[in-house]
Amino acid sequence: YDRHDLARARRNERQAARHGLRGEIEDPFGGKRLGMRRFLTRTLDELQPLAEALGWSEALAPLRQMAAGAPTTAEQLRRSLRQALGGESLVPEEVLRGLAEARERQVAAEVEQIAAEIPRLGADGQKLQDMLARARDQVRRDPEAPIRFRPPVGSYVQAAYPDTTSEIVDLARRLIRIPSVTMAPPERQRLDGVQRAATFIHDYLQQAGLDVRSFSDGRFPALLASFPGQRSAPVMLCGHFDVVEPDPDDSQFEARLEGDYLWGRGAADMKTVVATYMVWMKDQHRHPGEGRAPVSLLLVGNEEIGEGEPSGSPHVLQALAQEGCAPGLLIAGERTGERGDELLGEICLENRGLLRFELVAHGPRGHSGVRAAHGDLSSRLFQARDDLQPFFERWLSLDGQDEWKSQARFPYIQVGEAGVFNVTAEEGLLGVEIRPIPPDDIRGMLNEIRSYSETHALELRMVAAEEGVACAPSNAYLQQLIEAVAEVGKAAPRLGRKLPATSARFAPGGQGIVWGQTGVGPHAPDERHFVPSILPYVRALDAFAARLQPVATTQAGA
């Protein structure tokens, strides 16, 4: 455009704003006077071949109607207003309110339709999907917002997939694209991404017809999904939708399929299993029959940082316990096929616990070169590290013939600021992480550490303190699961023990297990999920559900 073209464009904008489609503009390509409707008709004729090629001809229909003389939205509003006034010039407040409410309903319906169509666009609709997700996340926290930015019930589950695995992989890729990072320094956490993931999951499950309860007492959301009328289901599937930081950069949030593996941050830990649970719950709800399996689904947004803050698994389980609801078996869906090529992972009946705390040394800040300077905080912390070793050896099972043993580490010591040599630090931190196996007594050990801290003028800051768990082999629901996995795998399943701590450690009465799919490199640059392990897991869940239903009916009758 030159300056004359720009001036013409500004004049045309003013004419269109003042007169709408009844106005005349200057032809952008010739400069002659041209009616707006004629210009619109010509433009639509030029777009028609492209619309036909894309299958979007219907989208042009309203514009063609207006070009042929149909009223615009503004003209429709003016016509309604004139009819309501009956010749009067003063507009009553109730008339304006009625027009606004009618327009609000129309916009809400149109946004619902747009939201329902976006998933069908595939990759072309991803940017629109991201924009919609952000808007939806905002309004979900505001019940009074008039436009909810969500599709009608059922729209998320209408897309056609060639098979269940394809559906789950597509859903997992959408989850992976959300940067729901918690395990990072506070300034690099992405709590907006955690909220977006929660909103996405909430809407999917709710639109699938499930009862979805949100827990948002703190910074981290949690969701509990259940079949209608079965919130107190005796079996609970459990997972998390938060992840650690990407490595090396945000490109890890671009999920990709290579051969048998789905790559991306959270693919193995554990968004693919979360997607599996979501699709399975949706399909179970639609399953014909007299009843559905007595299973609920708990998904949390702060597992990677220990679930110490609301709303982690312990907070939700405590709230349910106060309502008289406690699962008889909690299944944490973390990966249990760790070699990378197993079709069915182990069923881990034991899971190590997690103990995290800091010992804090304090001192006055001042010049390091004067006579009155206080002692070196780092020396006190190094001494504390050495002094703690006998406690660990006395209370923990640190020796074993295989990997199944307790573990104690000192992940960090922080004193002072890098580059600041002549100022004594006010505070020094010694980080301690312990992963105890059952039945190590961490309570007794903590009592001794607490006494030691008081004696040596150290502050004890607790972060997490959960013992390891061992599910009773006689647990009836566990036996049903073992039978189901054996049926699908055509052999007795491998029973194992899970080294990394999982949400199973919060299971009421210790009745928690870890049973997931297969993946490689959690928290690593090469994180990936073994796609062939998805379908056997789904089939095992189906077989498990088939066994659970008679059990639930019998118990209800009793």
Coordinates of C-alpha atoms in Angstrom, one line a residue:
Y1 CA 0.0 0.0 0.0
D2 CA 1.1 3.6 -0.7
R3 CA -0.2 6.6 1.2
H4 CA -3.2 7.0 -1.2
D5 CA -4.2 3.3 -0.7
L6 CA -4.0 3.8 3.1
A7 CA -6.1 6.9 3.0
R8 CA -8.7 5.1 0.8
A9 CA -8.8 2.2 3.3
R10 CA -9.4 4.6 6.2
R11 CA -12.3 6.3 4.3
N12 CA -13.8 2.9 3.5
E13 CA -13.6 1.9 7.1
R14 CA -15.5 5.0 8.2
Q15 CA -18.2 4.4 5.5
A16 CA -18.7 0.8 6.5
A17 CA -18.8 1.7 10.2
R18 CA -21.4 4.4 9.6
H19 CA -23.7 2.7 7.0
G20 CA -22.9 -1.0 7.2
L21 CA -23.8 -3.0 4.1
R22 CA -26.0 -0.2 2.9
G23 CA -23.1 2.1 2.4
E24 CA -20.8 2.7 -0.6
I25 CA -17.0 2.5 -0.6
E26 CA -14.2 3.2 -3.0
D27 CA -13.2 0.0 -4.9
P28 CA -9.8 -0.9 -3.3
F29 CA -8.6 -2.1 -6.7
G30 CA -10.0 0.6 -9.0
G31 CA -11.1 3.5 -6.9
K32 CA -14.7 3.7 -8.3
R33 CA -17.7 3.9 -6.0
L34 CA -19.0 0.5 -5.1
G35 CA -21.9 -0.7 -2.9
M36 CA -20.8 -2.8 0.1
R37 CA -23.1 -5.7 -0.8
R38 CA -21.7 -5.8 -4.3
F39 CA -18.2 -5.7 -3.0
L40 CA -19.0 -8.5 -0.5
T41 CA -20.6 -10.6 -3.3
R42 CA -17.5 -10.3 -5.4
T43 CA -15.2 -11.2 -2.5
L44 CA -17.2 -14.3 -1.7
D45 CA -17.2 -15.4 -5.3
E46 CA -13.4 -15.2 -5.3
L47 CA -13.2 -17.2 -2.0
Q48 CA -15.7 -19.9 -3.1
P49 CA -13.1 -22.3 -4.8
L50 CA -10.9 -22.2 -1.7
A51 CA -13.9 -22.8 0.6
E52 CA -15.0 -25.8 -1.5
A53 CA -11.5 -27.3 -1.5
L54 CA -11.4 -27.0 2.3
G55 CA -15.0 -28.1 2.8
W56 CA -16.0 -24.8 4.4
S57 CA -18.6 -23.6 1.9
E58 CA -21.3 -23.7 4.6
A59 CA -19.4 -21.2 6.6
L60 CA -19.9 -18.6 3.9
A61 CA -23.7 -19.0 3.8
P62 CA -24.5 -16.3 6.3
L63 CA -22.3 -13.8 4.5
R64 CA -24.0 -14.7 1.2
Q65 CA -27.4 -14.1 2.7
M66 CA -26.3 -10.7 3.9
A67 CA -24.8 -9.9 0.5
A68 CA -28.2 -10.7 -1.1
G69 CA -30.0 -8.3 1.3
A70 CA -30.5 -10.2 4.6
P71 CA -30.1 -8.0 7.6
T72 CA -26.8 -7.8 9.5
T73 CA -26.6 -8.5 13.2
A74 CA -26.7 -4.8 14.0
E75 CA -29.8 -4.3 11.7
Q76 CA -31.5 -7.2 13.5
L77 CA -30.9 -5.6 16.8
R78 CA -32.2 -2.3 15.6
R79 CA -35.3 -3.9 14.2
S80 CA -36.0 -5.7 17.5
L81 CA -35.6 -2.5 19.4
R82 CA -38.0 -0.6 17.1
Q83 CA -40.6 -3.3 17.5
A84 CA -40.2 -3.2 21.3
L85 CA -40.5 0.6 21.5
G86 CA -43.6 0.9 19.3
G87 CA -42.7 4.4 18.1
E88 CA -41.2 5.7 21.3
S89 CA -37.8 7.3 21.4
L90 CA -36.9 6.5 25.1
V91 CA -35.5 3.0 25.6
P92 CA -36.6 1.4 28.9
E93 CA -33.9 -0.4 30.9
E94 CA -35.8 -3.8 30.8
V95 CA -35.8 -3.6 27.0
L96 CA -32.0 -3.1 26.9
R97 CA -31.6 -5.9 29.4
G98 CA -33.7 -8.2 27.3
L99 CA -31.7 -7.5 24.2
A100 CA -28.4 -8.0 26.0
E101 CA -29.6 -11.3 27.5
A102 CA -30.8 -12.6 24.1
R103 CA -27.5 -11.6 22.5
E104 CA -25.6 -13.3 25.3
R105 CA -27.5 -16.5 24.8
Q106 CA -26.8 -16.3 21.0
V107 CA -23.1 -15.7 21.5
A108 CA -22.9 -18.5 24.1
A109 CA -24.5 -21.0 21.7
E110 CA -22.2 -19.9 18.9
V111 CA -19.1 -20.3 21.1
E112 CA -20.3 -23.7 22.1
Q113 CA -20.6 -24.7 18.4
I114 CA -17.1 -23.3 17.6
A115 CA -15.6 -25.1 20.6
A116 CA -17.2 -28.4 19.4
E117 CA -15.8 -28.0 15.9
I118 CA -12.2 -27.2 16.8
P119 CA -11.1 -30.7 17.8
R120 CA -12.2 -31.9 14.4
L121 CA -9.7 -29.6 12.7
G122 CA -6.8 -31.7 13.9
A123 CA -3.4 -30.0 13.8
D124 CA -4.9 -27.0 12.0
G125 CA -7.0 -26.2 15.0
Q126 CA -4.3 -26.5 17.6
K127 CA -3.7 -22.7 18.0
L128 CA -7.5 -22.2 18.4
Q129 CA -7.6 -25.0 20.9
D130 CA -4.9 -23.4 23.0
M131 CA -6.7 -20.1 22.9
L132 CA -9.9 -21.7 23.9
A133 CA -8.2 -23.7 26.7
R134 CA -6.8 -20.4 28.2
A135 CA -10.2 -18.7 28.1
R136 CA -11.9 -21.8 29.5
D137 CA -9.4 -22.0 32.4
Q138 CA -10.2 -18.4 33.4
V139 CA -14.0 -18.7 33.3
R140 CA -14.0 -22.1 35.2
R141 CA -12.8 -20.2 38.2
D142 CA -15.6 -17.6 37.8
P143 CA -19.0 -19.2 38.0
E144 CA -20.6 -15.9 37.1
A145 CA -18.9 -15.6 33.7
P146 CA -21.7 -15.6 31.0
I147 CA -19.7 -17.2 28.2
R148 CA -18.2 -20.6 29.4
F149 CA -16.0 -21.3 26.3
R150 CA -16.8 -25.0 26.4
P151 CA -18.5 -27.3 23.9
P152 CA -21.8 -29.0 24.6
V153 CA -21.8 -32.3 26.5
G154 CA -20.4 -35.2 24.4
S155 CA -18.6 -33.1 21.8
Y156 CA -15.1 -34.0 23.0
V157 CA -15.8 -37.7 22.5
Q158 CA -17.4 -37.5 19.1
A159 CA -14.2 -37.5 17.1
A160 CA -13.7 -40.7 15.1
Y161 CA -10.5 -42.7 15.8
P162 CA -9.4 -46.0 14.1
D163 CA -8.8 -47.6 17.4
T164 CA -8.5 -47.0 21.1
T165 CA -4.7 -46.6 21.1
S166 CA -5.0 -43.8 18.5
E167 CA -7.5 -42.0 20.6
I168 CA -5.4 -42.3 23.8
V169 CA -2.2 -41.2 22.0
D170 CA -4.0 -38.2 20.5
L171 CA -5.3 -37.2 24.0
A172 CA -1.8 -37.8 25.5
R173 CA -0.2 -35.5 22.9
R174 CA -2.7 -32.7 23.8
L175 CA -1.9 -33.1 27.4
I176 CA 1.9 -33.1 26.8
R177 CA 1.6 -29.8 24.9
I178 CA 0.4 -28.2 28.1
P179 CA 3.5 -27.1 30.1
S180 CA 2.3 -28.1 33.6
V181 CA 5.6 -27.8 35.3
T182 CA 5.8 -28.0 39.1
M183 CA 9.2 -29.5 39.9
A184 CA 11.3 -26.3 39.4
P185 CA 12.4 -23.3 41.4
P186 CA 9.4 -21.1 42.2
E187 CA 10.2 -18.6 39.5
R188 CA 10.2 -21.3 36.8
Q189 CA 7.1 -23.2 37.9
R190 CA 4.3 -22.9 35.4
L191 CA 1.2 -22.9 37.6
D192 CA -0.9 -21.5 34.8
G193 CA -0.1 -24.6 32.8
V194 CA -1.1 -26.8 35.8
Q195 CA -4.4 -25.0 35.9
R196 CA -4.9 -25.3 32.2
A197 CA -4.3 -29.1 32.4
A198 CA -6.8 -29.4 35.2
T199 CA -9.4 -27.5 33.2
F200 CA -8.8 -29.6 30.1
I201 CA -9.2 -32.8 32.1
H202 CA -12.2 -31.5 34.0
D203 CA -14.1 -30.6 30.9
Y204 CA -13.3 -33.8 29.1
L205 CA -14.5 -36.0 31.9
Q206 CA -17.5 -33.8 32.6
Q207 CA -18.6 -33.7 29.0
A208 CA -18.2 -37.5 28.9
G209 CA -21.0 -37.7 31.5
L210 CA -18.9 -38.4 34.6
D211 CA -19.3 -36.7 38.0
V212 CA -16.3 -34.5 38.4
R213 CA -15.4 -32.9 41.7
S214 CA -12.7 -30.2 41.9
F215 CA -10.4 -29.6 44.8
S216 CA -8.8 -26.1 44.7
D217 CA -8.0 -25.2 48.3
G218 CA -4.4 -24.3 47.4
R219 CA -2.2 -23.5 44.5
F220 CA -2.5 -27.0 43.0
P221 CA -5.7 -28.4 41.7
A222 CA -7.0 -32.0 42.0
L223 CA -9.9 -33.7 40.3
L224 CA -12.0 -36.7 41.4
A225 CA -14.1 -38.3 38.7
S226 CA -16.6 -41.0 39.3
F227 CA -19.6 -42.6 37.6
P228 CA -22.9 -41.0 38.6
G229 CA -23.8 -42.2 42.1
Q230 CA -20.5 -44.0 42.7
R231 CA -18.3 -41.3 44.4
S232 CA -17.5 -43.8 47.2
A233 CA -16.2 -46.5 44.8
P234 CA -14.0 -49.0 46.6
V235 CA -11.3 -48.9 43.9
M236 CA -9.5 -45.7 43.0
L237 CA -7.2 -45.1 40.0
C238 CA -4.7 -42.4 40.7
G239 CA -2.4 -40.3 38.6
H240 CA -0.9 -36.8 38.1
F241 CA -0.8 -34.3 35.4
D242 CA 2.1 -32.2 36.5
V243 CA 5.7 -32.7 35.1
V244 CA 9.3 -31.7 35.8
E245 CA 11.0 -29.0 33.8
P246 CA 11.7 -29.8 30.1
D247 CA 15.2 -30.8 29.1
P248 CA 16.8 -29.1 27.2
D249 CA 14.0 -26.7 26.4
D250 CA 10.3 -26.3 25.6
S251 CA 10.7 -28.3 22.4
Q252 CA 10.1 -31.3 24.7
F253 CA 6.5 -30.2 25.0
E254 CA 6.0 -30.9 21.3
A255 CA 5.0 -34.5 21.5
R256 CA 6.1 -36.7 18.6
L257 CA 5.6 -40.3 17.5
E258 CA 8.7 -42.3 16.4
G259 CA 8.2 -45.9 15.8
D260 CA 6.7 -47.5 18.9
Y261 CA 7.4 -44.6 21.1
L262 CA 5.6 -41.3 22.0
W263 CA 8.3 -38.8 22.9
G264 CA 7.8 -35.7 25.1
R265 CA 7.9 -34.3 28.6
G266 CA 5.4 -36.3 30.6
A267 CA 4.9 -39.0 28.0
A268 CA 6.2 -41.7 30.4
D269 CA 5.6 -39.8 33.6
M270 CA 2.6 -40.0 33.3
K271 CA 0.3 -38.2 30.9
T272 CA -0.1 -41.2 28.6
V273 CA -1.5 -43.2 31.5
V274 CA -3.7 -40.2 32.5
A275 CA -5.0 -40.1 29.0
T276 CA -5.7 -43.9 29.2
Y277 CA -7.7 -43.4 32.4
M278 CA -9.7 -40.6 30.9
V279 CA -10.6 -42.5 27.7
W280 CA -11.3 -45.7 29.8
M281 CA -13.6 -43.9 32.2
K282 CA -15.5 -42.3 29.3
D283 CA -15.9 -45.7 27.5
Q284 CA -16.9 -47.4 30.8
H285 CA -19.6 -44.7 31.3
R286 CA -21.0 -45.4 27.8
H287 CA -20.7 -49.2 28.2
P288 CA -24.2 -50.8 28.0
G289 CA -25.2 -53.0 30.9
E290 CA -26.8 -53.0 34.3
G291 CA -24.0 -51.1 36.1
R292 CA -20.5 -49.8 35.9
A293 CA -17.4 -50.9 37.7
P294 CA -17.1 -49.4 41.2
V295 CA -14.0 -47.3 40.2
S296 CA -13.1 -43.7 40.7
L297 CA -10.3 -41.6 39.3
L298 CA -8.1 -39.2 41.3
L299 CA -5.8 -36.9 39.3
V300 CA -3.5 -34.3 41.1
G301 CA -1.4 -31.4 40.0
N302 CA 1.5 -31.5 42.5
E303 CA 2.8 -35.1 42.6
E304 CA 6.3 -34.2 41.3
I305 CA 6.9 -31.9 44.3
G306 CA 5.7 -34.3 46.9
E307 CA 2.0 -33.5 47.3
G308 CA 2.6 -31.7 50.5
E309 CA 0.4 -28.7 49.7
P310 CA -3.3 -28.8 48.9
S311 CA -4.6 -30.4 46.9
G312 CA -2.5 -33.4 46.8
S313 CA -3.6 -37.0 47.2
P314 CA -3.4 -36.9 51.0
H315 CA -5.7 -33.9 51.2
V316 CA -8.3 -35.4 48.9
L317 CA -8.2 -38.7 50.7
Q318 CA -8.6 -37.0 54.0
A319 CA -11.6 -35.1 52.8
L320 CA -13.2 -38.3 51.5
A321 CA -12.4 -40.1 54.8
Q322 CA -14.3 -37.3 56.6
E323 CA -17.3 -38.1 54.4
G324 CA -17.0 -41.8 55.2
C325 CA -15.4 -42.7 51.9
A326 CA -12.1 -44.6 51.6
P327 CA -11.0 -46.8 48.8
G328 CA -10.2 -50.4 49.5
L329 CA -7.5 -50.3 46.9
L330 CA -5.6 -47.4 45.4
I331 CA -3.8 -48.0 42.1
A332 CA -1.1 -45.5 41.3
G333 CA -0.6 -45.6 37.5
E334 CA 3.1 -44.8 37.4
R335 CA 5.1 -46.8 34.9
T336 CA 6.0 -50.3 36.0
G337 CA 7.4 -51.5 32.7
E338 CA 10.8 -49.9 33.1
R339 CA 12.9 -51.9 30.6
G340 CA 11.1 -50.1 27.8
D341 CA 9.5 -52.9 25.8
E342 CA 7.1 -54.7 28.2
L343 CA 3.5 -55.1 27.0
L344 CA 2.4 -55.4 30.6
G345 CA 4.2 -53.9 33.5
E346 CA 4.7 -55.4 37.0
I347 CA 2.1 -55.1 39.7
C348 CA 4.1 -53.5 42.5
L349 CA 2.7 -54.5 45.9
E350 CA 5.3 -52.5 47.9
N351 CA 6.3 -48.9 47.4
R352 CA 9.0 -46.9 49.2
G353 CA 8.0 -43.9 51.2
L354 CA 9.4 -40.4 51.1
L355 CA 10.9 -38.3 53.8
R356 CA 12.2 -34.8 52.9
F357 CA 13.4 -32.1 55.3
E358 CA 16.0 -29.3 55.7
L359 CA 18.3 -28.6 58.6
V360 CA 18.8 -24.9 58.9
A361 CA 21.7 -23.1 60.6
H362 CA 21.3 -19.4 61.5
G363 CA 23.8 -16.7 62.2
P364 CA 24.1 -12.9 62.1
R365 CA 25.0 -11.2 58.8
G366 CA 28.1 -9.2 58.9
H367 CA 31.7 -8.6 57.7
S368 CA 33.6 -11.9 57.5
G369 CA 37.0 -10.3 58.3
V370 CA 36.3 -8.8 61.7
R371 CA 37.1 -10.4 65.0
A372 CA 33.5 -10.7 66.0
A373 CA 32.5 -12.6 62.9
H374 CA 30.5 -15.8 63.7
G375 CA 31.5 -19.3 62.8
D376 CA 31.2 -20.8 59.4
L377 CA 27.6 -22.1 58.9
S378 CA 28.9 -24.6 56.3
S379 CA 31.0 -26.3 58.9
R380 CA 28.0 -26.8 61.1
L381 CA 26.0 -28.3 58.3
F382 CA 28.8 -30.6 57.2
Q383 CA 29.1 -31.8 60.8
A384 CA 25.3 -32.3 60.9
R385 CA 25.6 -34.4 57.7
D386 CA 28.2 -36.6 59.3
D387 CA 26.2 -36.8 62.6
L388 CA 23.0 -38.0 60.8
Q389 CA 24.7 -41.1 59.3
P390 CA 24.5 -43.2 62.5
F391 CA 20.8 -42.3 62.8
F392 CA 20.2 -43.6 59.3
E393 CA 22.2 -46.8 59.9
R394 CA 20.3 -47.5 63.1
W395 CA 16.8 -46.9 61.8
L396 CA 16.9 -47.7 58.0
S397 CA 17.4 -50.8 56.0
L398 CA 20.3 -49.4 54.0
D399 CA 21.8 -52.8 53.1
G400 CA 20.3 -55.4 50.9
Q401 CA 21.2 -58.0 48.3
D402 CA 19.2 -56.2 45.6
E403 CA 17.8 -52.7 44.9
W404 CA 15.0 -53.1 47.4
K405 CA 16.5 -51.1 50.4
S406 CA 16.1 -47.7 52.0
Q407 CA 18.0 -44.8 50.6
A408 CA 19.3 -41.6 52.3
R409 CA 20.8 -38.7 50.4
F410 CA 21.9 -35.1 50.9
P411 CA 20.8 -33.4 47.6
Y412 CA 22.1 -30.0 48.5
I413 CA 23.9 -27.7 50.9
Q414 CA 23.3 -24.0 50.4
V415 CA 25.2 -21.3 52.3
G416 CA 25.7 -17.6 51.2
E417 CA 25.6 -16.2 47.8
A418 CA 28.0 -17.0 44.9
G419 CA 30.6 -14.3 44.5
V420 CA 30.0 -12.7 47.9
F421 CA 33.1 -13.5 49.9
N422 CA 33.3 -10.9 52.7
V423 CA 29.7 -11.1 54.1
T424 CA 28.8 -13.9 56.5
A425 CA 25.5 -15.7 55.7
E426 CA 22.4 -15.5 57.8
E427 CA 21.2 -18.9 56.9
G428 CA 22.5 -22.2 55.6
L429 CA 20.5 -25.2 54.4
L430 CA 21.2 -28.9 54.4
G431 CA 18.7 -30.8 52.3
V432 CA 17.9 -34.4 53.2
E433 CA 15.9 -37.0 51.2
I434 CA 15.1 -40.5 52.5
R435 CA 13.2 -43.2 50.7
P436 CA 12.3 -45.8 53.3
I437 CA 11.1 -49.3 52.6
P438 CA 8.3 -50.8 54.7
P439 CA 8.5 -51.4 57.6
D440 CA 11.3 -49.0 58.5
D441 CA 10.2 -46.8 61.4
I442 CA 10.8 -43.2 60.2
R443 CA 8.7 -41.8 63.1
G444 CA 11.2 -43.0 65.7
M445 CA 14.1 -41.7 63.6
L446 CA 12.5 -38.3 63.2
N447 CA 12.1 -38.0 66.9
E448 CA 15.8 -38.5 67.3
I449 CA 16.7 -36.1 64.6
R450 CA 14.3 -33.5 66.1
S451 CA 16.1 -33.8 69.5
Y452 CA 19.5 -33.6 67.7
S453 CA 18.4 -30.4 66.0
E454 CA 17.3 -28.7 69.2
T455 CA 20.5 -29.7 70.9
H456 CA 22.7 -28.2 68.1
A457 CA 20.6 -25.0 67.5
L458 CA 19.4 -26.2 64.1
E459 CA 15.9 -25.6 62.7
L460 CA 14.1 -28.7 61.3
R461 CA 11.9 -27.8 58.4
M462 CA 9.7 -30.8 57.3
V463 CA 8.7 -31.1 53.7
A464 CA 7.3 -34.6 53.5
A465 CA 7.2 -37.6 55.9
E466 CA 5.4 -40.7 54.5
E467 CA 6.4 -44.3 55.3
G468 CA 6.6 -47.0 52.7
V469 CA 3.5 -49.1 52.1
A470 CA 2.9 -52.8 51.5
C471 CA -0.5 -53.9 50.2
A472 CA -1.9 -57.0 51.8
P473 CA -1.7 -59.9 49.3
S474 CA -5.1 -61.0 50.5
N475 CA -6.7 -57.7 49.4
A476 CA -9.8 -58.9 47.5
Y477 CA -9.5 -56.1 44.9
L478 CA -5.8 -56.8 44.3
Q479 CA -6.7 -60.5 43.7
Q480 CA -9.3 -59.4 41.1
L481 CA -6.6 -57.3 39.4
I482 CA -4.0 -60.1 39.4
E483 CA -6.6 -62.4 37.8
A484 CA -7.5 -59.8 35.2
V485 CA -3.9 -59.1 34.2
A486 CA -3.2 -62.8 34.0
E487 CA -6.2 -63.2 31.7
V488 CA -5.0 -60.6 29.3
G489 CA -1.3 -61.5 29.4
K490 CA -2.0 -65.3 29.2
A491 CA 0.4 -65.8 32.2
A492 CA 0.7 -64.9 35.8
P493 CA 1.7 -61.2 36.1
R494 CA 5.0 -60.3 37.6
L495 CA 4.7 -59.0 41.2
G496 CA 7.3 -56.4 42.1
R497 CA 8.3 -53.5 44.3
K498 CA 8.4 -49.8 43.2
L499 CA 11.5 -47.8 44.1
P500 CA 10.4 -44.2 43.3
A501 CA 7.8 -42.9 45.7
T502 CA 4.3 -42.6 44.2
S503 CA 0.9 -41.6 45.4
A504 CA 0.4 -45.2 46.5
R505 CA 2.1 -44.2 49.8
F506 CA -1.0 -42.2 50.8
A507 CA -3.4 -45.1 50.4
P508 CA -5.7 -45.6 53.4
G509 CA -4.4 -48.4 55.5
G510 CA -1.4 -48.9 53.2
Q511 CA -3.7 -50.6 50.6
G512 CA -2.0 -49.1 47.6
I513 CA -0.2 -50.6 44.7
V514 CA 1.7 -49.3 41.6
W515 CA 0.6 -50.6 38.2
G516 CA 1.2 -48.7 35.0
Q517 CA 2.4 -49.0 31.5
T518 CA 5.9 -49.0 30.0
G519 CA 8.2 -46.0 29.5
V520 CA 11.8 -44.9 29.4
G521 CA 13.6 -41.9 30.7
P522 CA 11.2 -40.1 33.0
H523 CA 12.6 -36.6 33.9
A524 CA 15.3 -37.1 31.2
P525 CA 15.8 -35.6 27.7
D526 CA 14.9 -38.9 26.1
E527 CA 11.6 -39.4 27.9
R528 CA 9.3 -41.6 25.9
H529 CA 6.3 -44.0 26.3
F530 CA 6.1 -47.4 24.8
V531 CA 2.8 -47.2 22.8
P532 CA 2.2 -50.9 22.4
S533 CA 1.8 -51.2 26.2
I534 CA -1.4 -49.0 26.0
L535 CA -3.9 -51.5 24.6
P536 CA -3.0 -54.5 26.9
Y537 CA -3.4 -52.1 29.9
V538 CA -6.9 -51.0 28.7
R539 CA -7.9 -54.7 28.2
A540 CA -6.7 -55.5 31.6
L541 CA -8.8 -52.6 33.0
D542 CA -11.8 -54.0 31.2
A543 CA -11.2 -57.5 32.6
F544 CA -10.7 -56.0 36.0
A545 CA -14.0 -54.1 35.7
A546 CA -15.8 -57.2 34.7
R547 CA -14.7 -58.9 37.8
L548 CA -15.4 -56.0 40.1
Q549 CA -19.0 -55.6 39.2
P550 CA -20.2 -58.8 40.8
V551 CA -18.1 -58.0 43.9
A552 CA -19.7 -54.6 44.2
T553 CA -23.2 -56.0 43.8
T554 CA -22.6 -58.6 46.5
Q555 CA -21.2 -56.1 48.9
A556 CA -24.1 -53.7 48.3
G557 CA -26.6 -56.5 49.0
A558 CA -24.8 -57.4 52.2

